[in-house]
mmCIF file of C-alpha atoms in Angstrom:
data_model
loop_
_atom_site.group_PDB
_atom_site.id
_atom_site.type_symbol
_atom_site.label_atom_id
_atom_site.label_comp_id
_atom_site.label_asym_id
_atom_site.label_seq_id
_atom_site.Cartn_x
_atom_site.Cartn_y
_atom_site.Cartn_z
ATOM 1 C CA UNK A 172 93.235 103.987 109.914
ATOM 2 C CA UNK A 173 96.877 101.986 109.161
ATOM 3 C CA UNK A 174 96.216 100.318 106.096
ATOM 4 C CA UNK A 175 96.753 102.374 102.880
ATOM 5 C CA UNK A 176 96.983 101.662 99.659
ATOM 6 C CA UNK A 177 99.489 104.324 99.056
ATOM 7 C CA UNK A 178 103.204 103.214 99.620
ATOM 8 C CA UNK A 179 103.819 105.791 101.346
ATOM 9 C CA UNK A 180 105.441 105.672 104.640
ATOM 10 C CA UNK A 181 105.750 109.083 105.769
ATOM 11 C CA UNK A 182 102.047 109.972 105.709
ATOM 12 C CA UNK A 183 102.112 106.511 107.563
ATOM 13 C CA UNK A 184 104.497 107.344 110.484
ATOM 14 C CA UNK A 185 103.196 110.671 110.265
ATOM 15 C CA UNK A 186 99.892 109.315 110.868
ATOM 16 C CA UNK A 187 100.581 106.504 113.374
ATOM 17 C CA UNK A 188 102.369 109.223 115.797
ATOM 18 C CA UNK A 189 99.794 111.510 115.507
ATOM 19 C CA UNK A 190 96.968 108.979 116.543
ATOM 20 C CA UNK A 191 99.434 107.342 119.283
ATOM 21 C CA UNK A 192 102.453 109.562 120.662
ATOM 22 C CA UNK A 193 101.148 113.145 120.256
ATOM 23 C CA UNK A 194 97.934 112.773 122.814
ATOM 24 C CA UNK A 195 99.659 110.896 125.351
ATOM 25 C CA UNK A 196 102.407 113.269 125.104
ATOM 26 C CA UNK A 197 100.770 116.568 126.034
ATOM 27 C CA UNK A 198 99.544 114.927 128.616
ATOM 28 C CA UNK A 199 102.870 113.634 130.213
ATOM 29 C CA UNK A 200 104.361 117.504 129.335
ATOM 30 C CA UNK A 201 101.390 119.063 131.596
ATOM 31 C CA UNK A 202 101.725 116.316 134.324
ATOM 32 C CA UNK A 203 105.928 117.149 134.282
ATOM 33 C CA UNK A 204 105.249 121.167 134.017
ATOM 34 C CA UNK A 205 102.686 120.879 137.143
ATOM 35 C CA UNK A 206 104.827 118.947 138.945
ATOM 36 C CA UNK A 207 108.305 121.042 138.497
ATOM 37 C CA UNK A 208 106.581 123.643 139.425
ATOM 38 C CA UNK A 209 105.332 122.290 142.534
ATOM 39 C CA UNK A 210 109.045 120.709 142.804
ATOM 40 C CA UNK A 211 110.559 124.300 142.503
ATOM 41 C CA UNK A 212 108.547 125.820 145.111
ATOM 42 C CA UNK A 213 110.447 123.258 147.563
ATOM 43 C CA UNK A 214 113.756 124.496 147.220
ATOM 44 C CA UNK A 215 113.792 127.576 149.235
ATOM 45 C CA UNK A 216 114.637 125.835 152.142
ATOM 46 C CA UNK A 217 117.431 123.849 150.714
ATOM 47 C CA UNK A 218 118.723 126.332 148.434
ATOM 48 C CA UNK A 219 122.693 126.497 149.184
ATOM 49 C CA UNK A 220 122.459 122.781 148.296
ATOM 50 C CA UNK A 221 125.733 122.007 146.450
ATOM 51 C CA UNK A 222 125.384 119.251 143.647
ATOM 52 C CA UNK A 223 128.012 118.067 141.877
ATOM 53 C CA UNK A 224 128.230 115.542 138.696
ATOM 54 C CA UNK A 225 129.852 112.781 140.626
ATOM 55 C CA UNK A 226 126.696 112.539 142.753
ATOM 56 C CA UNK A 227 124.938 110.897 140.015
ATOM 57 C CA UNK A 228 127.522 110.470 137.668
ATOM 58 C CA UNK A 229 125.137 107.995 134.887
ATOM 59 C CA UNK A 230 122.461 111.452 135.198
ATOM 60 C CA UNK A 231 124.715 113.873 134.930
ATOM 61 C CA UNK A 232 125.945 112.569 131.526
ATOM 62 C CA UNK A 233 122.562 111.773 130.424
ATOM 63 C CA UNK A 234 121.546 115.088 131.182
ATOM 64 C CA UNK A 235 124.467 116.836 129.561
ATOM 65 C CA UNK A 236 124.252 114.813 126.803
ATOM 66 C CA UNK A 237 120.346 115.928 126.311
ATOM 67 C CA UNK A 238 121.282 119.360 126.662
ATOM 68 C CA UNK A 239 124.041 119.093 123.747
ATOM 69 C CA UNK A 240 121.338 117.234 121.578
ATOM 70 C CA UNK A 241 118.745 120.650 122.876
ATOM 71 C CA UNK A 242 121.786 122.805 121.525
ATOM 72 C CA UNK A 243 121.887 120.885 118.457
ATOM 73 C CA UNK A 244 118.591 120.831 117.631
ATOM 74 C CA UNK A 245 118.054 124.444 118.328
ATOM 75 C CA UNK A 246 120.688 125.452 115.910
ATOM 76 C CA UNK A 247 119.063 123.240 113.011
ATOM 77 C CA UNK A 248 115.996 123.887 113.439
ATOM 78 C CA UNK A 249 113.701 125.808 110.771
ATOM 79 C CA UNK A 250 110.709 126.160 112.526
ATOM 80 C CA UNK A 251 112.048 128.511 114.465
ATOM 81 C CA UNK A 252 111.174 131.799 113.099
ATOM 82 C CA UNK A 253 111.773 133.605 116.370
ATOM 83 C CA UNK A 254 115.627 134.142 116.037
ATOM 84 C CA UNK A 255 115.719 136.641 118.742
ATOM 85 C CA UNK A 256 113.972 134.159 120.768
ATOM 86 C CA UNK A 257 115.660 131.600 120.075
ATOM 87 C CA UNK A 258 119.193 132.852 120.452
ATOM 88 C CA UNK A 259 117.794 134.018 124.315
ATOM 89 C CA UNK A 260 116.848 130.097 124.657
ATOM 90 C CA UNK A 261 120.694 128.557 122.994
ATOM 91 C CA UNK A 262 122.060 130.888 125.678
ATOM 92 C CA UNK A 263 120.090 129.826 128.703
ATOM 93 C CA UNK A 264 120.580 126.332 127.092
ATOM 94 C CA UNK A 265 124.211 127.132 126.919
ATOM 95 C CA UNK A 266 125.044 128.706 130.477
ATOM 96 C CA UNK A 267 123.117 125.698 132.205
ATOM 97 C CA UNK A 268 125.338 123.532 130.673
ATOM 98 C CA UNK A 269 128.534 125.410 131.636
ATOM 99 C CA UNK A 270 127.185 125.758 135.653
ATOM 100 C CA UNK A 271 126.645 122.221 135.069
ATOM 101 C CA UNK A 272 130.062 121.452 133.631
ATOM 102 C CA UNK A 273 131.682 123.272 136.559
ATOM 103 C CA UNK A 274 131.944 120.281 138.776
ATOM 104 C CA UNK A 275 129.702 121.391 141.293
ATOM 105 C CA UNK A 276 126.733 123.693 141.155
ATOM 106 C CA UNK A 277 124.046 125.150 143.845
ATOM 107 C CA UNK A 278 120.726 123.448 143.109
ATOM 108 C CA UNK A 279 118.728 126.257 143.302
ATOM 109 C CA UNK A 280 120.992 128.154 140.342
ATOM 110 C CA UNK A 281 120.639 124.904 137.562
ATOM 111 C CA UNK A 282 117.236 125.095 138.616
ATOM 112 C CA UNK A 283 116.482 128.706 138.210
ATOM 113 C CA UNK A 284 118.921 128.500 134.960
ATOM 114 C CA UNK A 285 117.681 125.202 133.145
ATOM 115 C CA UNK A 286 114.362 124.345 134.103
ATOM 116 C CA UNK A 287 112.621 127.594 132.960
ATOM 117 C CA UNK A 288 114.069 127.405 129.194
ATOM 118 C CA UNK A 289 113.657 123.492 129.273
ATOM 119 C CA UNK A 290 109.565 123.756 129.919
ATOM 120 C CA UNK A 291 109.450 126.680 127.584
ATOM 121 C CA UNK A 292 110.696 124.841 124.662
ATOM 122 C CA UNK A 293 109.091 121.059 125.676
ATOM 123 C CA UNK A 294 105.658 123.345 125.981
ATOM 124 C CA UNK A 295 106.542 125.379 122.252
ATOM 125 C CA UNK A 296 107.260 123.072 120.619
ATOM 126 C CA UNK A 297 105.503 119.952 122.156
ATOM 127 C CA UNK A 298 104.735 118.529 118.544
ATOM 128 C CA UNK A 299 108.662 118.704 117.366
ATOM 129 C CA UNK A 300 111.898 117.205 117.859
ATOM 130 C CA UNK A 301 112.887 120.161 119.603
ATOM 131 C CA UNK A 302 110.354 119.951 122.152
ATOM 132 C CA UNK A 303 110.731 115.762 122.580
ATOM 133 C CA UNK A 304 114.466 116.652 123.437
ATOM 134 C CA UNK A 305 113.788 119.513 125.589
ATOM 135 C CA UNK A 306 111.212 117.340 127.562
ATOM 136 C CA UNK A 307 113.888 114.634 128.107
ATOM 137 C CA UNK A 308 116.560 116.965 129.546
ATOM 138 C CA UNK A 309 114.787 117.850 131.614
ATOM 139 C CA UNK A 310 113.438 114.810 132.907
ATOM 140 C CA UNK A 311 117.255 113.568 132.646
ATOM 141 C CA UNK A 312 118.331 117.046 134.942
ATOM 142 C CA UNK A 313 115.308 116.608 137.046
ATOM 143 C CA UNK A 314 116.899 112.783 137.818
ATOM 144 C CA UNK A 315 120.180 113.881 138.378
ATOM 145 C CA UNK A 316 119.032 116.523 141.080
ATOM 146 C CA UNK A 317 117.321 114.082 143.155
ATOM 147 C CA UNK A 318 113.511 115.644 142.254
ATOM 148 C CA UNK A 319 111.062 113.708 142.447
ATOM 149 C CA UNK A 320 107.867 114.554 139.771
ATOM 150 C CA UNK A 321 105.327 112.682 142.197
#
């Protein structure tokens, strides 16, 4: 129901995501999850694979720039009460984005660095800003990697 008679608008967006976005959304964060995983269990075999940030460089800034905004976020957050937890997760967050930063990197290590914290936090706090970010960085890493989801 969109029509009220109150004016106002933050019940309304509140209400319009929940009925739209947030459904739709779980979904797409369980497809992703399933399908890194699946992803990750490929890499063995090309494991001393060497990426650097020129390869892709528009991904590679999209990426680092999600993981700034994951930082960010993290920091300002209030809903998480966790603070042991979530300094562990800033500091993952954190050394990804340095390996990253590096130049080059081994695939397998930004995997086995990023992608564990990234689906931890897109799966925690799939409702929130925090997990929305978290769930693009990692589809912006995932990009700049060259792994495919399907």
């Amino acid at each position: 129901d969109f029509m009220y008679r109150e004016n106002d608008f933050d019940i309304m967006v509140n209400d319009v995501v929940s009925q739209l976005f947030r459904p739709s959304q779980r979904e797409l964060r369980r497809f992703v999850g399933h399908q890194v995983s699946a992803s990750s269990m490929s890499l063995a075999p090309a494991s001393d694979r060497i990426v650097r940030h020129t390869d892709n460089l528009l991904a590679f800034e999209e990426t680092s720039k999600k993981l700034i905004e994951l930082e960010n976020a993290l920091r300002d957050t209030n809903s998480y009460s966790d603070l042991e937890d979530r300094g562990q997760r800033m500091g993952e967050v954190a050394a990804g984005r340095a390996l990253i930063s590096a130049g080059r990197a081994r695939l397998s290590a930004v995997v086995t660095v990023l992608v564990p914290p990234l689906k931890y936090l897109a799966d925690k706090f799939a409702d929130q800003a925090v997990g929305a970010i978290a769930s693009l960085a990692l589809t912006a890493l995932l990009a700049w990697l060259g792994l495919s989801l399907f």
